[in-house]
XYZ file of C-alpha atoms in Angstrom:
757
model
C -184.156 81.580 -90.124
C -183.517 85.058 -91.412
C -185.440 86.841 -94.138
C -184.015 89.917 -95.785
C -185.731 91.878 -98.538
C -183.505 94.233 -100.518
C -185.191 96.994 -102.507
C -183.686 97.649 -105.932
C -183.674 101.310 -107.062
C -184.194 101.846 -110.793
C -182.237 104.629 -112.440
C -184.536 107.134 -114.137
C -181.724 108.137 -116.461
C -181.250 104.599 -117.764
C -184.951 103.836 -117.729
C -184.321 100.253 -116.587
C -181.768 98.207 -114.709
C -179.798 95.605 -116.675
C -178.035 92.956 -114.594
C -176.165 90.388 -116.680
C -178.798 88.143 -118.204
C -181.728 90.104 -116.722
C -184.028 91.444 -119.427
C -185.915 94.727 -119.625
C -188.469 94.537 -116.825
C -190.490 97.445 -118.211
C -191.607 95.355 -121.175
C -193.040 92.647 -118.955
C -195.498 92.196 -116.116
C -194.195 93.406 -112.741
C -192.272 90.742 -110.888
C -194.421 89.453 -108.032
C -192.932 88.478 -104.692
C -192.476 84.691 -104.667
C -194.721 82.515 -102.527
C -192.291 79.901 -101.274
C -193.769 76.940 -99.376
C -192.259 75.687 -97.209
C -190.435 78.815 -96.137
C -186.638 78.296 -96.301
C -184.546 78.416 -93.168
C -182.610 81.459 -94.417
C -183.775 83.648 -97.283
C -182.324 86.867 -98.626
C -184.459 88.142 -101.482
C -183.739 91.088 -103.778
C -187.189 92.448 -104.577
C -187.725 93.428 -108.186
C -184.509 91.868 -109.519
C -184.447 88.670 -111.508
C -182.278 86.455 -113.671
C -183.725 85.764 -117.114
C -183.514 82.158 -118.266
C -182.853 81.632 -121.971
C -185.076 79.531 -124.229
C -182.668 76.635 -123.872
C -181.387 76.326 -120.300
C -177.997 74.752 -119.862
C -176.939 73.083 -116.637
C -173.735 71.411 -115.505
C -173.030 68.824 -112.835
C -169.839 68.113 -110.872
C -169.693 64.367 -111.523
C -171.459 61.455 -113.171
C -173.327 60.050 -110.151
C -176.456 58.037 -110.997
C -178.813 60.511 -109.306
C -178.136 63.181 -111.926
C -180.442 61.471 -114.398
C -183.333 61.831 -111.960
C -182.376 65.414 -111.054
C -182.048 66.320 -114.746
C -185.504 64.886 -115.386
C -186.904 66.783 -112.394
C -185.316 70.043 -113.532
C -186.675 69.630 -117.043
C -190.153 68.698 -115.807
C -190.529 71.484 -113.257
C -189.068 74.358 -115.276
C -190.731 73.116 -118.443
C -194.092 72.972 -116.678
C -193.801 76.601 -115.595
C -192.039 78.256 -118.529
C -192.176 75.911 -121.557
C -188.404 76.392 -121.795
C -186.072 73.541 -122.701
C -183.326 72.128 -120.485
C -180.119 70.458 -121.637
C -177.000 69.221 -119.856
C -173.562 70.694 -120.558
C -170.083 69.533 -119.697
C -169.396 72.756 -117.796
C -170.804 76.221 -117.310
C -174.428 76.831 -118.189
C -177.078 78.983 -116.598
C -177.557 76.510 -113.723
C -174.494 75.070 -112.015
C -174.715 72.186 -109.539
C -171.801 72.017 -107.090
C -170.960 69.365 -104.497
C -170.404 70.843 -101.033
C -169.590 68.279 -98.351
C -169.648 71.005 -95.681
C -173.452 70.958 -95.914
C -174.063 68.389 -93.179
C -177.810 67.936 -93.519
C -178.482 65.222 -96.133
C -181.465 67.274 -97.323
C -179.831 70.679 -96.997
C -178.811 72.936 -99.870
C -177.829 76.457 -100.796
C -179.277 78.259 -103.783
C -177.903 81.530 -105.150
C -179.620 83.363 -108.008
C -177.593 86.384 -109.115
C -176.985 88.483 -112.183
C -174.470 85.873 -113.333
C -176.711 82.823 -113.156
C -177.830 80.143 -110.704
C -175.646 78.033 -108.437
C -176.936 75.147 -106.333
C -174.829 73.444 -103.675
C -175.646 70.285 -101.727
C -173.921 67.186 -100.396
C -176.500 64.623 -101.558
C -178.990 64.018 -104.327
C -181.802 64.763 -101.877
C -180.465 68.247 -101.265
C -180.174 68.945 -104.994
C -183.745 67.713 -105.545
C -185.117 70.076 -102.889
C -183.162 72.963 -104.385
C -184.703 72.296 -107.805
C -188.195 72.484 -106.279
C -187.337 75.810 -104.623
C -185.903 77.076 -107.906
C -189.190 76.221 -109.624
C -191.121 78.271 -107.044
C -188.781 81.219 -107.670
C -189.422 81.103 -111.425
C -192.348 82.759 -113.196
C -194.025 81.943 -116.506
C -191.739 84.353 -118.381
C -188.622 82.521 -117.234
C -187.622 85.140 -114.685
C -185.980 83.799 -111.548
C -186.013 85.977 -108.424
C -182.550 86.978 -107.341
C -182.093 85.375 -103.943
C -179.673 83.680 -101.576
C -181.076 80.673 -99.723
C -179.566 78.376 -97.107
C -182.000 75.668 -96.273
C -182.523 72.403 -94.430
C -185.553 70.661 -92.887
C -186.731 70.895 -89.311
C -187.787 67.230 -89.265
C -186.499 64.230 -91.184
C -189.970 62.652 -91.410
C -192.560 64.723 -93.313
C -195.446 62.515 -94.314
C -198.848 62.105 -95.895
C -200.986 59.000 -95.450
C -203.546 57.679 -97.920
C -206.093 54.987 -97.065
C -206.878 52.982 -100.206
C -208.777 50.202 -98.441
C -212.127 51.933 -97.912
C -211.964 53.307 -101.448
C -209.474 52.211 -104.066
C -207.467 55.065 -105.609
C -205.860 54.828 -109.031
C -202.145 54.347 -109.538
C -202.079 57.466 -111.717
C -203.548 59.510 -108.872
C -200.883 58.291 -106.467
C -198.186 59.233 -108.982
C -199.652 62.746 -109.238
C -199.885 62.986 -105.448
C -196.210 62.065 -105.122
C -195.343 64.837 -107.595
C -197.187 67.388 -105.461
C -195.595 66.078 -102.274
C -192.136 66.533 -103.772
C -192.936 70.105 -104.817
C -193.516 70.969 -101.164
C -190.669 68.819 -99.787
C -192.850 66.154 -98.174
C -190.803 62.960 -98.178
C -192.788 60.078 -96.660
C -195.843 58.502 -98.283
C -197.606 56.195 -95.829
C -199.616 53.801 -97.967
C -202.453 52.328 -95.925
C -202.869 49.533 -98.415
C -204.924 46.949 -96.489
C -207.764 47.276 -93.976
C -211.315 46.130 -93.313
C -212.648 47.775 -96.481
C -210.589 45.624 -98.826
C -207.190 44.030 -99.441
C -205.365 46.060 -102.109
C -201.989 44.340 -102.644
C -201.382 41.355 -104.907
C -199.947 38.357 -103.068
C -198.401 35.276 -104.620
C -198.417 33.394 -101.312
C -202.100 34.113 -100.584
C -203.885 34.751 -103.907
C -207.374 34.583 -102.367
C -206.726 37.961 -100.722
C -207.282 39.749 -104.012
C -209.639 37.169 -105.487
C -212.055 37.242 -102.527
C -211.201 40.284 -100.369
C -210.504 43.134 -102.811
C -214.086 43.427 -104.045
C -217.302 44.105 -102.202
C -221.010 44.434 -102.846
C -221.389 48.162 -102.227
C -219.504 51.392 -102.966
C -221.295 53.513 -100.360
C -219.417 53.044 -97.093
C -222.385 53.587 -94.774
C -224.548 51.137 -96.671
C -221.822 48.525 -96.729
C -220.190 48.919 -93.315
C -223.308 49.699 -91.300
C -225.647 47.568 -93.412
C -226.717 44.009 -92.845
C -224.398 42.078 -95.149
C -220.910 43.656 -95.174
C -219.989 41.017 -97.714
C -217.041 40.643 -100.060
C -217.466 39.048 -103.459
C -215.100 37.318 -105.842
C -213.174 39.188 -108.496
C -215.213 39.292 -111.708
C -218.604 39.338 -109.981
C -220.943 41.640 -111.958
C -221.303 44.991 -110.198
C -218.494 44.325 -107.719
C -216.743 47.405 -106.331
C -213.058 47.549 -105.469
C -209.681 46.825 -106.971
C -206.075 46.096 -106.084
C -202.540 46.966 -107.104
C -200.521 44.407 -108.986
C -196.897 44.018 -108.048
C -195.984 45.886 -111.219
C -198.279 48.753 -110.158
C -196.500 48.927 -106.820
C -193.054 48.781 -108.433
C -194.047 51.672 -110.696
C -195.156 53.786 -107.736
C -192.065 52.934 -105.678
C -189.752 53.731 -108.599
C -191.420 57.091 -109.208
C -191.213 57.964 -105.511
C -187.529 57.046 -105.479
C -186.823 59.443 -108.359
C -188.463 62.212 -106.327
C -186.621 61.389 -103.105
C -189.775 60.101 -101.401
C -189.859 56.964 -99.269
C -193.033 54.854 -99.320
C -193.961 53.195 -96.039
C -196.494 50.377 -96.497
C -198.951 49.412 -93.784
C -200.011 45.818 -93.238
C -202.700 46.180 -90.577
C -202.766 43.715 -87.657
C -204.196 42.304 -85.448
C -207.381 44.379 -85.836
C -208.998 45.988 -88.882
C -208.504 42.618 -90.566
C -212.020 41.451 -91.381
C -211.225 41.467 -95.109
C -208.705 38.663 -94.474
C -211.516 36.610 -92.923
C -213.364 36.681 -96.243
C -210.423 34.851 -97.833
C -208.844 32.863 -94.991
C -211.379 32.497 -92.156
C -209.267 29.807 -90.477
C -206.967 32.588 -89.222
C -209.718 33.918 -86.908
C -211.027 32.719 -83.570
C -214.471 31.794 -84.967
C -212.846 30.162 -88.023
C -215.601 31.584 -90.199
C -216.740 34.875 -91.688
C -218.845 36.957 -89.337
C -219.651 40.651 -89.209
C -218.134 40.821 -85.712
C -214.831 39.331 -86.885
C -212.165 42.045 -87.134
C -209.160 40.635 -85.222
C -206.976 37.704 -86.270
C -206.478 34.812 -83.835
C -203.213 35.362 -81.961
C -203.343 31.877 -80.496
C -203.154 30.301 -83.951
C -199.584 29.732 -85.169
C -200.834 29.871 -88.763
C -201.613 33.546 -88.184
C -197.916 34.286 -87.717
C -196.976 32.209 -90.741
C -199.469 34.252 -92.766
C -198.157 37.654 -91.699
C -194.503 36.657 -91.993
C -195.022 35.512 -95.580
C -197.080 38.631 -96.397
C -194.436 40.866 -94.836
C -191.707 39.119 -96.810
C -193.626 39.902 -99.997
C -194.146 43.467 -98.789
C -190.469 44.000 -98.055
C -189.558 42.625 -101.472
C -191.627 45.431 -103.030
C -190.893 48.260 -100.600
C -187.266 49.095 -99.697
C -188.270 51.399 -96.818
C -186.473 51.145 -93.495
C -189.854 51.166 -91.711
C -192.856 48.894 -92.099
C -196.121 50.027 -90.490
C -198.123 47.254 -88.825
C -201.171 49.224 -87.632
C -201.980 47.925 -84.175
C -204.965 50.247 -83.599
C -208.536 49.703 -82.470
C -208.450 45.952 -81.996
C -211.959 44.940 -80.885
C -210.696 41.967 -78.817
C -214.249 40.625 -78.874
C -213.397 36.935 -79.439
C -209.926 36.436 -77.945
C -211.205 35.911 -74.402
C -213.472 33.051 -75.493
C -210.961 31.440 -77.856
C -209.269 28.263 -76.585
C -206.178 28.936 -78.730
C -205.816 32.491 -77.470
C -206.321 31.447 -73.851
C -203.705 28.744 -74.304
C -201.289 31.296 -75.758
C -201.874 33.622 -72.800
C -201.232 30.817 -70.321
C -198.103 29.603 -72.091
C -196.625 33.105 -72.353
C -197.731 34.329 -68.922
C -199.941 37.110 -70.343
C -202.304 38.613 -67.800
C -204.858 40.296 -70.098
C -205.898 40.838 -73.718
C -203.756 43.969 -74.052
C -200.698 41.904 -73.254
C -201.878 39.323 -75.783
C -201.916 42.001 -78.472
C -198.523 43.259 -77.283
C -197.174 39.701 -77.617
C -198.094 39.728 -81.298
C -196.626 43.202 -81.912
C -193.350 42.267 -80.223
C -193.105 39.007 -82.134
C -193.735 40.748 -85.454
C -191.115 43.341 -84.519
C -188.527 40.613 -83.939
C -189.357 39.236 -87.371
C -188.946 42.638 -89.047
C -185.670 43.284 -87.209
C -184.371 39.925 -88.452
C -184.973 41.228 -91.973
C -183.198 44.512 -91.275
C -186.380 46.586 -90.994
C -188.050 48.600 -88.223
C -191.632 48.640 -86.941
C -194.029 51.589 -86.746
C -197.465 51.278 -85.163
C -200.344 53.485 -84.069
C -200.243 54.559 -80.433
C -202.380 51.619 -79.260
C -199.223 49.476 -79.475
C -198.291 51.109 -76.149
C -201.002 49.060 -74.430
C -199.724 45.913 -72.806
C -196.091 46.957 -73.183
C -194.307 48.555 -76.123
C -192.097 46.517 -78.440
C -188.435 47.294 -77.626
C -187.439 49.243 -80.751
C -190.871 50.268 -82.074
C -191.668 53.748 -83.324
C -195.036 55.147 -82.246
C -197.342 57.102 -84.539
C -199.453 59.176 -82.146
C -202.969 59.796 -83.517
C -205.247 59.970 -80.456
C -203.932 63.405 -79.598
C -200.333 63.720 -78.394
C -200.508 61.648 -75.213
C -199.237 58.432 -76.792
C -196.382 60.215 -78.488
C -195.379 62.021 -75.314
C -195.440 58.770 -73.335
C -193.337 57.001 -75.957
C -190.788 59.836 -76.239
C -190.397 59.999 -72.459
C -189.636 56.273 -72.445
C -186.964 56.675 -75.118
C -188.926 55.626 -78.205
C -189.049 57.496 -81.487
C -192.321 59.183 -82.345
C -194.170 60.557 -85.354
C -196.862 63.043 -84.384
C -200.168 62.816 -86.240
C -202.885 63.978 -83.790
C -206.384 63.738 -85.204
C -207.483 67.151 -83.916
C -204.911 68.877 -86.141
C -203.803 66.475 -88.857
C -206.737 64.284 -89.879
C -207.556 65.547 -93.348
C -210.737 63.473 -93.583
C -212.254 66.070 -91.224
C -214.206 68.998 -92.657
C -212.210 72.083 -93.625
C -215.260 74.350 -93.914
C -218.834 74.387 -92.618
C -220.134 70.861 -93.225
C -223.451 71.963 -94.713
C -221.716 73.217 -97.851
C -218.942 70.620 -98.173
C -218.591 67.093 -99.546
C -219.316 64.405 -96.966
C -216.537 63.890 -94.424
C -216.064 61.749 -91.327
C -216.773 64.678 -88.968
C -214.647 67.115 -87.023
C -213.399 70.462 -88.284
C -209.776 71.080 -89.269
C -209.421 74.192 -91.450
C -206.117 75.379 -92.867
C -205.361 77.664 -89.926
C -205.917 74.841 -87.432
C -203.468 72.600 -89.277
C -200.886 75.381 -89.439
C -201.170 76.081 -85.713
C -199.780 72.661 -84.774
C -196.318 72.317 -83.236
C -195.085 68.693 -83.129
C -192.633 69.412 -80.306
C -194.833 69.380 -77.219
C -193.955 71.699 -74.349
C -194.374 68.628 -72.125
C -191.159 67.169 -73.550
C -187.651 68.078 -72.476
C -185.016 69.088 -75.033
C -183.584 65.571 -74.919
C -187.016 63.956 -75.269
C -187.859 66.165 -78.263
C -185.027 64.470 -80.152
C -187.283 61.405 -80.337
C -189.866 63.324 -82.385
C -188.845 62.205 -85.875
C -191.472 64.307 -87.567
C -195.089 64.789 -88.437
C -197.721 63.299 -90.722
C -201.239 64.136 -91.919
C -203.693 61.327 -92.616
C -206.509 60.929 -95.116
C -208.918 58.147 -94.234
C -211.370 57.510 -97.040
C -214.659 56.187 -95.670
C -216.342 59.117 -97.431
C -213.661 60.003 -99.984
C -214.684 57.995 -103.021
C -212.675 59.573 -105.839
C -209.271 60.920 -106.769
C -210.722 64.431 -107.135
C -212.290 64.325 -103.665
C -208.991 63.144 -102.206
C -207.200 66.117 -103.776
C -209.844 68.422 -102.319
C -209.193 67.082 -98.829
C -205.381 67.119 -99.125
C -204.891 70.570 -100.607
C -204.143 73.197 -99.519
C -203.972 71.735 -96.004
C -200.938 69.667 -97.040
C -199.148 72.983 -97.614
C -199.565 73.811 -93.932
C -198.195 70.386 -93.051
C -195.189 71.001 -95.304
C -194.307 74.208 -93.487
C -194.830 72.667 -90.041
C -192.467 69.867 -90.984
C -189.758 71.900 -92.748
C -189.575 75.482 -91.457
C -188.260 76.552 -88.017
C -191.086 76.842 -85.508
C -190.011 80.232 -84.142
C -190.239 81.880 -87.555
C -193.588 80.512 -88.710
C -196.290 83.156 -89.104
C -199.822 82.368 -90.217
C -200.548 85.742 -91.816
C -197.483 85.464 -94.017
C -198.283 81.820 -94.768
C -201.855 82.767 -95.697
C -200.564 85.057 -98.445
C -198.277 82.377 -99.809
C -200.886 79.623 -99.471
C -203.390 81.721 -101.446
C -200.947 81.950 -104.371
C -199.956 78.306 -104.139
C -203.596 77.219 -104.077
C -204.159 79.179 -107.267
C -201.135 77.414 -108.766
C -202.421 74.010 -107.658
C -205.779 74.614 -109.281
C -204.113 75.974 -112.433
C -202.233 72.707 -112.867
C -205.385 70.653 -112.477
C -205.392 69.793 -108.785
C -208.898 69.934 -107.321
C -207.801 71.983 -104.301
C -210.298 73.499 -101.887
C -210.446 77.156 -103.037
C -209.981 78.820 -99.617
C -213.297 80.624 -99.739
C -214.213 80.472 -96.069
C -214.314 83.065 -93.289
C -212.934 82.177 -89.863
C -214.597 83.524 -86.719
C -213.466 84.276 -83.194
C -215.701 85.579 -80.401
C -214.698 87.292 -77.172
C -216.584 88.980 -74.350
C -215.670 91.999 -72.229
C -217.391 91.763 -68.854
C -216.328 95.269 -67.826
C -217.665 96.974 -70.949
C -220.454 94.393 -71.359
C -219.675 93.840 -75.018
C -219.345 90.827 -77.280
C -216.901 91.067 -80.186
C -216.735 89.035 -83.384
C -213.455 88.863 -85.292
C -213.549 87.752 -88.937
C -210.665 86.523 -91.053
C -210.790 85.430 -94.685
C -208.942 82.251 -95.585
C -207.659 84.003 -98.707
C -205.217 86.871 -98.355
C -206.231 89.165 -101.216
C -209.967 89.609 -100.680
C -212.314 91.922 -98.792
C -214.973 90.956 -96.277
C -218.182 92.964 -96.457
C -220.939 92.431 -93.943
C -224.329 93.400 -92.550
C -225.672 93.132 -89.000
C -229.389 92.858 -89.789
C -229.339 89.455 -91.451
C -229.444 90.780 -95.030
C -227.075 89.621 -97.761
C -223.992 91.828 -98.199
C -223.320 93.664 -101.445
C -220.283 95.502 -102.792
C -221.644 98.603 -101.027
C -222.021 96.932 -97.629
C -219.717 97.844 -94.791
C -216.087 96.786 -95.237
C -214.791 94.648 -92.387
C -211.733 96.303 -90.846
C -212.017 95.655 -87.107
C -214.009 93.393 -84.754
C -217.795 93.765 -84.801
C -219.129 94.550 -81.309
C -222.557 94.565 -79.718
C -224.020 95.215 -76.298
C -227.109 93.237 -77.282
C -227.472 90.968 -80.329
C -226.511 91.090 -83.974
C -227.013 88.659 -86.837
C -223.859 89.142 -88.872
C -223.856 88.059 -92.506
C -220.455 88.307 -94.199
C -219.242 87.576 -97.711
C -215.973 87.693 -99.644
C -215.415 90.225 -102.426
C -212.557 90.772 -104.848
C -212.231 93.714 -107.212
C -215.778 94.746 -106.347
C -217.254 91.349 -107.230
C -218.678 88.786 -104.829
C -216.788 85.500 -104.858
C -218.577 82.268 -105.583
C -218.700 81.320 -101.923
C -221.321 80.733 -99.275
C -222.095 83.669 -96.993
C -221.178 83.350 -93.344
C -224.094 83.772 -90.935
C -223.164 84.273 -87.316
C -225.194 85.536 -84.366
C -223.416 87.281 -81.498
C -225.047 88.096 -78.162
C -224.090 89.950 -75.031
C -226.970 88.455 -73.063
C -228.282 88.675 -69.496
C -226.783 85.394 -68.270
C -223.153 86.209 -69.086
C -221.038 86.110 -65.939
C -223.923 85.095 -63.682
C -224.023 82.154 -61.268
C -224.834 78.719 -62.649
C -225.503 75.401 -60.917
C -225.314 71.914 -62.431
C -227.485 69.086 -61.093
C -225.340 66.605 -63.044
C -221.662 66.997 -63.862
C -220.485 67.161 -67.454
C -218.429 64.290 -68.834
C -214.736 64.629 -68.012
C -213.798 63.989 -71.662
C -215.533 67.176 -72.818
C -215.205 69.762 -70.017
C -214.881 72.831 -72.288
C -214.205 75.836 -69.994
C -215.923 74.247 -67.011
C -218.938 75.667 -65.206
C -218.842 79.052 -66.996
C -218.940 77.470 -70.479
C -222.680 77.922 -70.980
C -222.735 81.593 -69.896
C -219.476 83.063 -71.224
C -220.878 84.475 -74.468
C -218.454 82.444 -76.576
C -219.881 80.156 -79.247
C -218.095 76.943 -80.175
C -216.736 76.142 -83.615
C -218.220 73.438 -85.860
C -216.201 70.581 -84.354
C -216.624 68.476 -81.253
C -212.829 68.564 -80.879
C -212.400 72.305 -80.296
C -212.616 72.111 -76.498
C -215.540 74.566 -76.451
C -218.503 72.165 -76.378
C -219.720 70.955 -72.998
C -220.567 67.256 -73.209
C -223.033 65.331 -71.054
C -223.746 61.630 -70.766
C -226.034 62.268 -67.801
C -229.217 64.335 -68.266
C -228.594 68.042 -68.701
C -230.056 69.984 -65.768
C -228.653 73.471 -65.150
C -229.990 76.510 -63.298
C -228.854 80.090 -63.917
C -229.265 82.752 -61.231
C -229.617 86.181 -62.872
C -229.133 87.828 -59.462
C -232.411 89.725 -59.687
C -235.796 89.389 -61.325
C -235.557 90.312 -64.990
C -238.035 90.532 -67.838
C -237.438 87.555 -70.125
C -238.146 87.744 -73.841
C -236.029 85.077 -75.487
C -234.116 82.054 -74.159
C -232.310 79.664 -76.449
C -229.477 77.150 -76.620
C -227.559 75.567 -79.487
C -226.866 71.836 -79.498
C -224.680 69.732 -81.774
C -225.256 66.326 -83.347
C -222.223 64.381 -84.607
C -223.547 60.892 -85.162
C -220.172 59.380 -86.042
C -218.922 60.380 -82.568
C -222.037 59.240 -80.654
C -223.185 62.817 -80.128
C -226.955 63.207 -80.618
C -229.575 65.864 -80.163
C -231.588 65.669 -76.956
C -234.974 64.131 -77.614
C -236.494 67.277 -76.120
C -235.506 70.411 -74.239
C -237.478 72.036 -71.426
C -237.040 75.508 -69.907
C -238.443 76.426 -66.488
C -238.378 79.735 -64.570
C -238.624 80.658 -60.908
C -238.664 83.679 -58.632
C -237.167 81.945 -55.585
C -235.072 79.092 -57.022
C -237.221 76.351 -55.530
C -240.625 76.535 -57.199
C -240.303 76.404 -61.002
C -242.864 76.899 -63.744
C -242.316 75.204 -67.094
C -242.290 77.364 -70.218
C -242.839 74.275 -72.317
C -240.943 71.456 -73.974
C -239.537 71.435 -77.521
C -238.774 68.176 -79.361
C -235.762 67.980 -81.665
C -236.296 68.578 -85.374
C -233.036 66.883 -86.361
C -232.971 63.568 -88.195
C -230.906 61.266 -86.001
C -229.676 59.446 -89.115
C -228.168 62.565 -90.673
C -224.481 61.648 -91.180
C -223.228 65.230 -91.160
C -222.638 67.505 -88.171
C -225.927 69.252 -87.374
C -226.569 72.284 -85.163
C -230.046 72.944 -83.789
C -231.244 75.929 -81.775
C -234.053 75.402 -79.271
C -235.918 78.739 -78.894
C -238.227 79.762 -76.070
C -240.155 83.068 -75.945
C -241.461 83.373 -72.359
C -242.631 87.044 -72.111
C -242.508 86.809 -68.341
C -240.262 87.838 -65.463
C -238.050 85.600 -63.326
C -234.722 85.430 -61.519
C -233.884 81.767 -62.060
C -233.803 79.929 -65.386
C -233.540 76.166 -65.524
C -232.873 74.074 -68.648
C -233.344 70.312 -68.793
C -232.662 67.828 -71.566
C -232.314 64.068 -71.796
C -230.755 62.138 -74.628
C -232.856 59.036 -74.087
C -230.121 56.689 -75.314
C -227.879 53.997 -73.899
C -224.774 54.781 -71.862
C -221.927 56.361 -73.791
C -224.000 58.708 -75.948
C -223.520 62.451 -75.548
C -225.441 65.728 -75.488
C -223.317 68.707 -76.573
C -224.159 72.404 -76.159
C -222.094 75.581 -76.094
C -224.207 78.431 -74.665
C -227.527 79.244 -73.019
C -228.549 82.702 -74.224
C -230.941 84.850 -72.213
C -232.533 88.089 -73.461
């Protein structure tokens, strides 16, 4: 990708520069630099120069192919939305000229030239012309001025997807139509419709009508109350107070037709063999217990009727969805009844299957053969690797990248969707001030930082990475507006990851463009998160004995003002321009300002410490859990605080009792000792029941400074951070901290630092 910006010099003698159809710029607002997302592969932009569209825009096409009706509609919609100008087709000429160019090899590639003489778009397919129209819309301002530019563009990846879960909470057809419109504007081209799951069956079926009559409606809207409650019951359609819904076949045809006009492919997901408890409410005979039970989530693989069911459902699905791929799920099967089921055991014996993973693999492979016989291909979550991967299956890697890397190395195609970067049901700002989410922390910058082509893959293996997808699970996303808030603007980062060349991506430049595009999203009614957060980064300098705090606003055109005494910043407070450093402690409070006014955003409060334990010796009586090693033994005394997510690799996790001893190297006066712990109930991370601190002069005989019980409600569904403070006012060389979780195996204690002053 190359980017060239040409400066246009205005002649003082003429007073203004006239270029063909360009109008007098002096009579209008200054032309702002465009904020193109995703960034084109090659862009040459003439700053300050534009082509002025007339009130009625004429366009011409090279032939009468059927796709021109859709492209004409798209052109009229997008330019009309921005400028209120009219668009009409002409036999030849016109301000916008579409030209076929078969030398453009990428089916989604295009060239776009905006000059003094008008606008010319070249492509070899309807997809390329569609993408060019979306770029043209981003180059056009409300006054009908189009930036003069030359663009040669094509996508990095063929697969650029968003997933929506409509099982936990049903989303309206109108919302999905609007979402598709936004996807097209940013060149996302795959909509993964997670249409059935344990929260409800959402697709009308002629072959199995009880699925929508008995499994699309439930007793409770609130996911926690329903899923974790005592009943977890479905009710029949028409029951007073029932919550749910489903899409008729006409609804689905409407969505598929609209997506087709936009150049978007819809990939449906029919989940199997797990996440299927909603089917048990309608057809319990397809399960090992042959009855509804809260523990029933997996269909019976030993029952031949199970395969008849899914083959008939998939036939109905394929009749509605023309996509090459069909997603079959394959994740998180509980396998809690297969081992005791006579039919499943008989199936395992007959097929020579040695364990339950191979039993699941048998079903996946058999379903793949069925799909291949219908001319379709199978996609599944990375659990389909267990027990042996189906021969031609494509893997969607969500549990990090490991599954995708394994699949690519074995010659299988892969779509990367790791939860630590691309799960949009995770919080995008500090949880305390955000709508309820599932947990985790994935702000815009974290999404943008992801590169789908792992360095662990060779050049040949990287060819198996078809693309990238972000997922929105909806346990706690109950409305269309909340879904928009979680998608945007993070979906903009996804769009650039998926389209623009990796070597040219730059977050600072993207941040400027994303700020403008977020404003545009909100102006057209999308409930986008307003980018009002402040990112933090802490570092320590052992030589200078300093701790530094770096701040970065999510928005690009604001100021950060801050204090270091805990008071609220004002417009007169210190302007943040460089990292804040301390040789001791500082309670930094920072806030965003624009044009001298504080933004309607929550202040950031962040304590930094260069404390007495940094860089000292530390001893662990019990090892941390290998799943959460953070930076190893120095984690708790490196001066670096973790971020608000258990996934950041900075929290040290223990399943054994915490028992650590710090050697300060000499006897020191101790005034304040504290540690911060995390609770993330959804991930089995809880506060310790109590924390004890002990001190010693010789490292063998310790005196307790007391024990503090947790003040955190263990039922709080949000991430919680609690500081345990001790004020010893004594002297000692050794400091010991102990904490027990007091829970069954598998539960965690998380902490990030033990601070000693």
